[in-house]
Amino acid sequence: MRILHTSDWHLGRSFHRVNLLSAQEAFVDHLVETVRAERVDAVLVAGDIYDRAVPPLPAVELFDSALHRLGELGVPTVMISGNHDSARRLGVGARLMSRAGIHLRTAPGECGTPVLLGDEHGEVAMYGLPYLEPALVRAEFAAERADHTTVLRAAMGRVRADLAARPAGTRSVVLAHAFVAGGVGCRSERDITAGGVAAVPAEVFDGVDYVALGHLHGAQTITDRIRYSGSPLAYSFSEHLHRKSMWLVDLGPGGEVSAERVDCPVPRRLARLRGTLAELLSDPALEADEDAWVEATLTDAQRPYDPMARLARRFPHVLALDFDPQGAEVDPLVSYAKRLRDRTDQQIAEDFVAHVRGHGPDPRESAVLRDALDAARVRAAVGESV
């Protein structure tokens, strides 16, 4: 069976105020053409279809178009909700759409109920594990703790129980939206830390022929059988080295896996430039970056006059500007912004405690902060779901 694995479309998202709808439309065109040209038997979308719980109308229209086009090809599609999606909204009409071969898995209780597809070698059971917010699904799975590893183990327990009851030789595929240990994240992904831990061990998925992961935006291989497709477009400059692609996976008669990457269209290259304003404006080596989306970090000891406008004369698509002055007193506001960069909410809260009273929180206080942050995230998730 030939499978096309993709995820993290984030329909409706922009890139530093640049509307990406046309780029996302080009990706959907590319997806449909790949399905047709490569004779794909099933399409898997591992979550974060939308960028937010209530997406803008053009994003909904694009999703609707993608579903109709995939349905017209007669190729089954299995999709799960991610942490950016509203599971309840995305799941509306799921039973009706399944008649057209579009299978939406958004309810935690459906983890052990597969979509059954077949080829000349027998059945393939496709299990959809939507993003599982630990505090919200703990009761559903009778989990001992509200953390990602515990609830995913419980969900996979249901998968294995169902699979064990099926005929010997039934092949299995799991879609999941999670941070699996060994994966490398970037700034454009929303933090899903719960109980102080975000990553789950890869062995949670033992016993499955292929695991199609979503959440991390860089395509990567955790094991030969566990892979992230990554997002089809770059959503932050931290992704400037990513090669955006989908996985074309061939699942053999005995569950053997071979996979190759199918590159996605690139609307515009990303460039991260660093130097003084004079250097960036005059360096001939940067000629190739003049048509790129640019993030510029200026190292001038003193902030130059009107730097963004001056950069835009050479780099008309400059979108982001940062300052890292060399050989001068550090601007406290810039320094503070840099200290916050790449730090978790927990670390920022603990830093604040240390700043206010001169020493950081003890273990009990750190636990209180962690519980409060988890509760705030859960409240936000509940608010998005209604």
CSV table of C-alpha atoms in Angstrom, one decimal:
chain,number,residue,atom,x,y,z
A,1,MET,CA,0.0,0.0,0.0
A,2,ARG,CA,1.3,3.4,-1.0
A,3,ILE,CA,0.7,6.1,1.6
A,4,LEU,CA,1.3,9.9,1.4
A,5,HIS,CA,2.0,11.3,4.9
A,6,THR,CA,1.7,15.0,5.6
A,7,SER,CA,0.7,17.2,8.5
A,8,ASP,CA,0.7,20.7,10.0
A,9,TRP,CA,-0.9,22.6,7.2
A,10,HIS,CA,-1.9,25.5,9.5
A,11,LEU,CA,-4.4,26.8,7.0
A,12,GLY,CA,-5.1,30.5,7.7
A,13,ARG,CA,-1.6,31.2,9.1
A,14,SER,CA,0.5,34.2,7.9
A,15,PHE,CA,4.2,34.7,7.8
A,16,HIS,CA,5.2,37.9,9.5
A,17,ARG,CA,2.0,39.6,8.2
A,18,VAL,CA,2.4,38.0,4.7
A,19,ASN,CA,-0.8,36.2,3.7
A,20,LEU,CA,0.1,32.6,2.8
A,21,LEU,CA,-3.2,31.6,1.3
A,22,SER,CA,-1.9,31.5,-2.3
A,23,ALA,CA,1.1,29.4,-1.1
A,24,GLN,CA,-1.2,27.0,0.8
A,25,GLU,CA,-3.4,26.7,-2.3
A,26,ALA,CA,-0.3,25.8,-4.3
A,27,PHE,CA,0.5,23.2,-1.7
A,28,VAL,CA,-3.0,21.6,-2.0
A,29,ASP,CA,-2.5,21.6,-5.8
A,30,HIS,CA,0.8,19.8,-5.4
A,31,LEU,CA,-0.7,17.4,-2.9
A,32,VAL,CA,-3.5,16.4,-5.2
A,33,GLU,CA,-1.2,16.1,-8.2
A,34,THR,CA,1.2,13.9,-6.2
A,35,VAL,CA,-1.6,11.6,-5.2
A,36,ARG,CA,-2.6,11.3,-8.8
A,37,ALA,CA,0.9,10.9,-10.3
A,38,GLU,CA,2.3,8.6,-7.6
A,39,ARG,CA,-0.8,6.4,-7.5
A,40,VAL,CA,-1.2,6.9,-3.8
A,41,ASP,CA,-3.6,4.5,-2.0
A,42,ALA,CA,-4.2,6.6,1.1
A,43,VAL,CA,-3.5,10.1,2.3
A,44,LEU,CA,-2.6,10.7,6.0
A,45,VAL,CA,-2.8,14.2,7.6
A,46,ALA,CA,-1.4,14.1,11.2
A,47,GLY,CA,-3.1,17.2,12.7
A,48,ASP,CA,-2.9,21.0,12.8
A,49,ILE,CA,-5.0,21.3,9.7
A,50,TYR,CA,-6.0,24.8,10.7
A,51,ASP,CA,-3.8,27.3,12.5
A,52,ARG,CA,-6.4,28.2,15.1
A,53,ALA,CA,-9.6,26.9,16.6
A,54,VAL,CA,-11.8,29.3,14.6
A,55,PRO,CA,-10.1,29.7,11.3
A,56,PRO,CA,-10.8,32.5,8.8
A,57,LEU,CA,-13.3,31.7,6.0
A,58,PRO,CA,-10.7,31.5,3.2
A,59,ALA,CA,-8.9,28.8,5.2
A,60,VAL,CA,-12.2,26.8,5.6
A,61,GLU,CA,-12.9,27.2,1.9
A,62,LEU,CA,-9.5,25.9,1.0
A,63,PHE,CA,-9.9,22.9,3.3
A,64,ASP,CA,-13.3,22.2,1.8
A,65,SER,CA,-11.8,22.3,-1.7
A,66,ALA,CA,-9.0,20.0,-0.7
A,67,LEU,CA,-11.5,17.5,0.7
A,68,HIS,CA,-13.6,17.6,-2.5
A,69,ARG,CA,-10.6,17.1,-4.7
A,70,LEU,CA,-9.3,14.2,-2.7
A,71,GLY,CA,-12.8,12.7,-2.6
A,72,GLU,CA,-13.1,13.0,-6.4
A,73,LEU,CA,-9.8,11.0,-6.8
A,74,GLY,CA,-11.4,8.1,-4.9
A,75,VAL,CA,-8.3,8.0,-2.6
A,76,PRO,CA,-9.1,7.4,1.1
A,77,THR,CA,-7.9,10.2,3.4
A,78,VAL,CA,-7.4,9.8,7.2
A,79,MET,CA,-7.1,13.0,9.2
A,80,ILE,CA,-6.7,13.8,12.9
A,81,SER,CA,-7.0,17.0,14.9
A,82,GLY,CA,-3.9,18.7,16.3
A,83,ASN,CA,-3.3,21.0,19.2
A,84,HIS,CA,-4.1,24.1,17.0
A,85,ASP,CA,-7.4,22.7,15.8
A,86,SER,CA,-10.8,22.7,17.6
A,87,ALA,CA,-11.4,18.9,17.6
A,88,ARG,CA,-15.1,19.4,18.0
A,89,ARG,CA,-15.4,21.8,15.1
A,90,LEU,CA,-13.2,19.8,12.8
A,91,GLY,CA,-15.1,16.7,13.6
A,92,VAL,CA,-18.5,18.1,12.5
A,93,GLY,CA,-19.9,15.9,9.7
A,94,ALA,CA,-17.2,13.2,10.1
A,95,ARG,CA,-19.6,10.3,9.8
A,96,LEU,CA,-21.1,11.7,6.6
A,97,MET,CA,-17.7,12.5,5.1
A,98,SER,CA,-16.5,9.0,5.8
A,99,ARG,CA,-18.9,7.8,3.1
A,100,ALA,CA,-16.9,9.8,0.6
A,101,GLY,CA,-13.6,8.3,1.9
A,102,ILE,CA,-12.6,11.2,4.1
A,103,HIS,CA,-12.1,9.9,7.6
A,104,LEU,CA,-11.8,12.5,10.4
A,105,ARG,CA,-10.6,11.2,13.8
A,106,THR,CA,-11.0,13.9,16.4
A,107,ALA,CA,-12.5,12.2,19.4
A,108,PRO,CA,-10.2,10.5,22.0
A,109,GLY,CA,-12.7,7.7,22.4
A,110,GLU,CA,-12.2,6.6,18.8
A,111,CYS,CA,-8.5,5.8,19.2
A,112,GLY,CA,-9.1,2.1,19.2
A,113,THR,CA,-11.5,2.1,16.2
A,114,PRO,CA,-9.5,2.0,13.0
A,115,VAL,CA,-10.2,3.0,9.4
A,116,LEU,CA,-9.9,-0.3,7.6
A,117,LEU,CA,-8.3,-0.1,4.1
A,118,GLY,CA,-7.2,-3.0,1.9
A,119,ASP,CA,-4.9,-4.0,-0.9
A,120,GLU,CA,-4.0,-7.3,-2.6
A,121,HIS,CA,-2.1,-8.3,0.5
A,122,GLY,CA,-5.0,-7.9,3.0
A,123,GLU,CA,-6.2,-5.2,5.4
A,124,VAL,CA,-4.4,-2.2,6.9
A,125,ALA,CA,-5.8,-0.8,10.1
A,126,MET,CA,-5.4,2.9,10.3
A,127,TYR,CA,-5.7,4.3,13.9
A,128,GLY,CA,-6.1,8.0,14.5
A,129,LEU,CA,-4.9,9.4,17.8
A,130,PRO,CA,-5.8,13.1,17.8
A,131,TYR,CA,-3.9,15.5,20.0
A,132,LEU,CA,-4.6,14.4,23.5
A,133,GLU,CA,-4.5,17.2,26.1
A,134,PRO,CA,-3.6,15.2,29.2
A,135,ALA,CA,-5.7,17.0,31.8
A,136,LEU,CA,-8.8,16.8,29.5
A,137,VAL,CA,-8.5,13.1,28.5
A,138,ARG,CA,-7.2,11.6,31.7
A,139,ALA,CA,-10.6,10.4,32.8
A,140,GLU,CA,-11.4,9.0,29.4
A,141,PHE,CA,-8.4,6.7,29.6
A,142,ALA,CA,-8.5,6.2,33.3
A,143,ALA,CA,-4.9,7.4,33.3
A,144,GLU,CA,-2.9,7.5,36.6
A,145,ARG,CA,-1.3,10.8,35.7
A,146,ALA,CA,-2.2,13.7,33.5
A,147,ASP,CA,0.9,13.7,31.3
A,148,HIS,CA,1.5,13.0,27.6
A,149,THR,CA,3.3,9.7,28.1
A,150,THR,CA,0.6,8.2,30.3
A,151,VAL,CA,-2.3,9.1,28.1
A,152,LEU,CA,-0.6,8.1,24.9
A,153,ARG,CA,0.3,4.7,26.5
A,154,ALA,CA,-3.3,4.3,27.4
A,155,ALA,CA,-4.5,5.2,23.9
A,156,MET,CA,-1.9,2.8,22.3
A,157,GLY,CA,-3.2,0.2,24.7
A,158,ARG,CA,-6.6,0.5,23.0
A,159,VAL,CA,-4.9,0.3,19.6
A,160,ARG,CA,-3.0,-2.9,20.5
A,161,ALA,CA,-6.1,-4.5,22.0
A,162,ASP,CA,-8.1,-3.9,18.8
A,163,LEU,CA,-5.2,-5.1,16.6
A,164,ALA,CA,-4.8,-8.3,18.7
A,165,ALA,CA,-8.4,-9.2,17.9
A,166,ARG,CA,-7.9,-8.9,14.2
A,167,PRO,CA,-6.7,-11.6,11.8
A,168,ALA,CA,-3.0,-12.4,12.0
A,169,GLY,CA,-1.0,-10.4,9.5
A,170,THR,CA,-3.2,-7.3,9.6
A,171,ARG,CA,-0.9,-4.4,9.1
A,172,SER,CA,-1.2,-1.3,11.2
A,173,VAL,CA,-0.6,2.4,10.9
A,174,VAL,CA,-1.0,5.0,13.6
A,175,LEU,CA,-1.5,8.8,13.2
A,176,ALA,CA,-0.5,10.8,16.2
A,177,HIS,CA,0.0,14.5,17.1
A,178,ALA,CA,2.7,14.7,19.8
A,179,PHE,CA,6.3,15.6,20.7
A,180,VAL,CA,8.2,12.3,20.5
A,181,ALA,CA,11.6,12.1,22.1
A,182,GLY,CA,14.4,12.5,19.6
A,183,GLY,CA,12.5,15.1,17.5
A,184,VAL,CA,13.8,18.6,17.0
A,185,GLY,CA,11.4,21.5,17.4
A,186,CYS,CA,11.5,25.1,16.3
A,187,ARG,CA,9.9,28.4,17.3
A,188,SER,CA,6.8,28.2,15.2
A,189,GLU,CA,5.4,25.3,17.2
A,190,ARG,CA,3.1,25.9,20.2
A,191,ASP,CA,4.4,24.6,23.5
A,192,ILE,CA,2.5,21.5,24.6
A,193,THR,CA,4.4,20.9,27.9
A,194,ALA,CA,2.2,19.3,30.5
A,195,GLY,CA,3.4,18.5,34.0
A,196,GLY,CA,6.8,19.9,33.1
A,197,VAL,CA,7.3,17.3,30.3
A,198,ALA,CA,6.4,17.6,26.6
A,199,ALA,CA,8.2,14.6,25.0
A,200,VAL,CA,7.1,11.0,25.0
A,201,PRO,CA,9.4,8.1,24.4
A,202,ALA,CA,9.3,6.5,20.9
A,203,GLU,CA,8.7,3.0,22.4
A,204,VAL,CA,5.1,4.1,23.3
A,205,PHE,CA,4.4,3.2,19.6
A,206,ASP,CA,6.1,-0.2,19.6
A,207,GLY,CA,4.3,-3.0,17.7
A,208,VAL,CA,2.9,-0.7,14.9
A,209,ASP,CA,4.1,-1.0,11.3
A,210,TYR,CA,4.2,2.8,10.7
A,211,VAL,CA,3.6,5.9,12.8
A,212,ALA,CA,2.7,9.1,10.9
A,213,LEU,CA,3.5,12.0,13.3
A,214,GLY,CA,2.5,15.6,13.3
A,215,HIS,CA,3.4,18.6,15.5
A,216,LEU,CA,7.0,19.3,14.8
A,217,HIS,CA,7.5,21.4,11.6
A,218,GLY,CA,10.8,19.8,10.4
A,219,ALA,CA,10.6,16.5,8.5
A,220,GLN,CA,12.5,14.0,10.5
A,221,THR,CA,12.9,10.3,11.1
A,222,ILE,CA,12.7,9.1,14.7
A,223,THR,CA,13.1,5.4,13.6
A,224,ASP,CA,12.5,3.8,10.2
A,225,ARG,CA,8.9,3.3,11.3
A,226,ILE,CA,8.2,6.6,13.1
A,227,ARG,CA,8.4,9.8,11.1
A,228,TYR,CA,7.4,13.4,11.1
A,229,SER,CA,6.4,14.8,7.8
A,230,GLY,CA,6.9,18.4,9.0
A,231,SER,CA,4.8,21.4,7.8
A,232,PRO,CA,4.5,22.0,4.0
A,233,LEU,CA,5.5,25.6,4.4
A,234,ALA,CA,7.9,27.5,6.7
A,235,TYR,CA,6.1,29.4,9.4
A,236,SER,CA,9.0,31.1,11.1
A,237,PHE,CA,12.6,32.0,10.2
A,238,SER,CA,13.8,29.3,12.6
A,239,GLU,CA,12.7,27.0,9.7
A,240,HIS,CA,15.1,28.6,7.2
A,241,LEU,CA,17.2,25.4,6.9
A,242,HIS,CA,14.2,23.0,6.6
A,243,ARG,CA,13.5,21.1,3.4
A,244,LYS,CA,9.7,21.1,3.2
A,245,SER,CA,8.3,17.8,2.1
A,246,MET,CA,5.9,14.9,2.5
A,247,TRP,CA,6.7,11.3,3.0
A,248,LEU,CA,5.7,8.8,0.3
A,249,VAL,CA,5.6,5.5,2.2
A,250,ASP,CA,5.3,2.0,0.7
A,251,LEU,CA,3.9,-0.5,3.2
A,252,GLY,CA,4.9,-4.0,2.1
A,253,PRO,CA,2.9,-7.2,2.5
A,254,GLY,CA,4.6,-8.1,5.8
A,255,GLY,CA,4.6,-4.6,7.2
A,256,GLU,CA,7.9,-3.6,5.6
A,257,VAL,CA,8.4,0.2,5.3
A,258,SER,CA,10.3,2.1,2.7
A,259,ALA,CA,9.9,5.9,2.4
A,260,GLU,CA,11.1,8.8,0.3
A,261,ARG,CA,10.5,12.5,0.5
A,262,VAL,CA,8.4,14.5,-1.9
A,263,ASP,CA,9.4,18.1,-1.9
A,264,CYS,CA,6.8,20.8,-1.5
A,265,PRO,CA,6.6,24.1,-3.5
A,266,VAL,CA,8.6,26.9,-2.0
A,267,PRO,CA,6.8,30.3,-2.3
A,268,ARG,CA,9.9,32.3,-1.5
A,269,ARG,CA,13.3,31.3,0.0
A,270,LEU,CA,14.1,32.4,3.6
A,271,ALA,CA,17.4,34.2,4.5
A,272,ARG,CA,18.8,35.2,7.9
A,273,LEU,CA,21.3,37.9,7.5
A,274,ARG,CA,23.7,39.4,10.1
A,275,GLY,CA,26.1,42.3,10.1
A,276,THR,CA,26.2,46.1,10.2
A,277,LEU,CA,23.7,47.9,8.1
A,278,ALA,CA,26.5,49.1,5.8
A,279,GLU,CA,27.7,45.5,5.3
A,280,LEU,CA,24.3,44.2,4.5
A,281,LEU,CA,23.7,47.0,2.0
A,282,SER,CA,27.0,46.6,0.2
A,283,ASP,CA,28.1,42.9,0.4
A,284,PRO,CA,27.9,41.5,-3.1
A,285,ALA,CA,27.7,38.0,-1.7
A,286,LEU,CA,24.1,38.8,-0.5
A,287,GLU,CA,22.9,39.4,-4.1
A,288,ALA,CA,21.2,36.0,-4.1
A,289,ASP,CA,19.1,37.0,-1.0
A,290,GLU,CA,17.6,40.1,-2.6
A,291,ASP,CA,14.5,38.2,-3.6
A,292,ALA,CA,14.2,36.2,-0.4
A,293,TRP,CA,12.1,36.8,2.7
A,294,VAL,CA,14.7,38.3,5.0
A,295,GLU,CA,15.3,38.4,8.7
A,296,ALA,CA,18.1,40.9,9.4
A,297,THR,CA,20.1,41.2,12.6
A,298,LEU,CA,22.1,44.4,12.8
A,299,THR,CA,25.3,44.5,14.8
A,300,ASP,CA,25.9,48.3,14.6
A,301,ALA,CA,27.2,49.6,17.9
A,302,GLN,CA,24.6,52.4,17.7
A,303,ARG,CA,21.2,51.8,16.1
A,304,PRO,CA,21.2,53.2,12.6
A,305,TYR,CA,18.6,55.7,11.3
A,306,ASP,CA,15.5,54.2,9.6
A,307,PRO,CA,17.1,50.8,9.1
A,308,MET,CA,14.0,48.9,7.9
A,309,ALA,CA,13.4,51.3,5.0
A,310,ARG,CA,17.0,51.4,4.0
A,311,LEU,CA,17.2,47.6,4.0
A,312,ALA,CA,14.0,47.4,2.0
A,313,ARG,CA,15.7,49.3,-0.9
A,314,ARG,CA,18.0,46.3,-1.4
A,315,PHE,CA,15.8,43.6,0.1
A,316,PRO,CA,12.2,44.4,-0.8
A,317,HIS,CA,10.9,41.4,1.0
A,318,VAL,CA,12.6,42.1,4.4
A,319,LEU,CA,10.1,41.1,7.1
A,320,ALA,CA,11.9,41.0,10.4
A,321,LEU,CA,14.6,43.2,12.0
A,322,ASP,CA,16.6,42.5,15.2
A,323,PHE,CA,19.5,44.3,16.9
A,324,ASP,CA,22.6,42.7,18.5
A,325,PRO,CA,24.9,45.7,19.0
A,326,GLN,CA,28.6,44.8,19.2
A,327,GLY,CA,31.1,46.9,21.2
A,328,ALA,CA,28.4,49.0,22.9
A,329,GLU,CA,26.4,49.0,26.1
A,330,VAL,CA,23.5,46.6,25.7
A,331,ASP,CA,20.1,48.1,25.4
A,332,PRO,CA,18.2,46.6,28.4
A,333,LEU,CA,15.0,46.2,26.4
A,334,VAL,CA,16.8,44.3,23.7
A,335,SER,CA,18.7,42.2,26.3
A,336,TYR,CA,15.4,41.3,28.0
A,337,ALA,CA,13.8,40.2,24.7
A,338,LYS,CA,16.8,38.0,24.0
A,339,ARG,CA,16.7,36.5,27.4
A,340,LEU,CA,13.0,35.5,26.8
A,341,ARG,CA,13.7,34.0,23.4
A,342,ASP,CA,13.5,30.2,23.3
A,343,ARG,CA,12.5,29.9,27.0
A,344,THR,CA,9.5,28.1,28.2
A,345,ASP,CA,6.7,29.7,30.2
A,346,GLN,CA,7.9,27.8,33.2
A,347,GLN,CA,11.4,29.1,32.9
A,348,ILE,CA,10.1,32.7,32.4
A,349,ALA,CA,7.9,32.4,35.5
A,350,GLU,CA,10.8,31.1,37.6
A,351,ASP,CA,13.1,33.8,36.3
A,352,PHE,CA,10.5,36.4,37.5
A,353,VAL,CA,10.4,34.9,41.0
A,354,ALA,CA,14.2,35.1,41.2
A,355,HIS,CA,14.2,38.7,39.9
A,356,VAL,CA,11.6,39.8,42.5
A,357,ARG,CA,13.0,38.2,45.6
A,358,GLY,CA,16.6,37.5,44.8
A,359,HIS,CA,16.4,33.7,44.6
A,360,GLY,CA,14.5,31.2,42.5
A,361,PRO,CA,11.6,29.0,43.6
A,362,ASP,CA,12.1,25.8,45.6
A,363,PRO,CA,10.8,22.5,44.2
A,364,ARG,CA,7.4,22.9,45.9
A,365,GLU,CA,7.0,26.4,44.5
A,366,SER,CA,8.1,25.3,41.0
A,367,ALA,CA,5.4,22.6,41.1
A,368,VAL,CA,2.8,25.2,42.0
A,369,LEU,CA,3.9,27.4,39.1
A,370,ARG,CA,3.8,24.4,36.8
A,371,ASP,CA,0.3,23.4,37.9
A,372,ALA,CA,-0.9,27.0,37.4
A,373,LEU,CA,0.5,27.2,33.9
A,374,ASP,CA,-1.0,23.8,33.0
A,375,ALA,CA,-4.3,24.9,34.3
A,376,ALA,CA,-4.2,28.1,32.2
A,377,ARG,CA,-3.3,26.1,29.0
A,378,VAL,CA,-6.2,23.7,29.7
A,379,ARG,CA,-8.6,26.6,30.2
A,380,ALA,CA,-7.5,28.0,26.9
A,381,ALA,CA,-8.0,24.6,25.2
A,382,VAL,CA,-11.5,24.3,26.6
A,383,GLY,CA,-12.3,27.8,25.5
A,384,GLU,CA,-11.2,27.0,21.9
A,385,SER,CA,-13.3,23.8,21.8
A,386,VAL,CA,-16.7,25.4,22.5
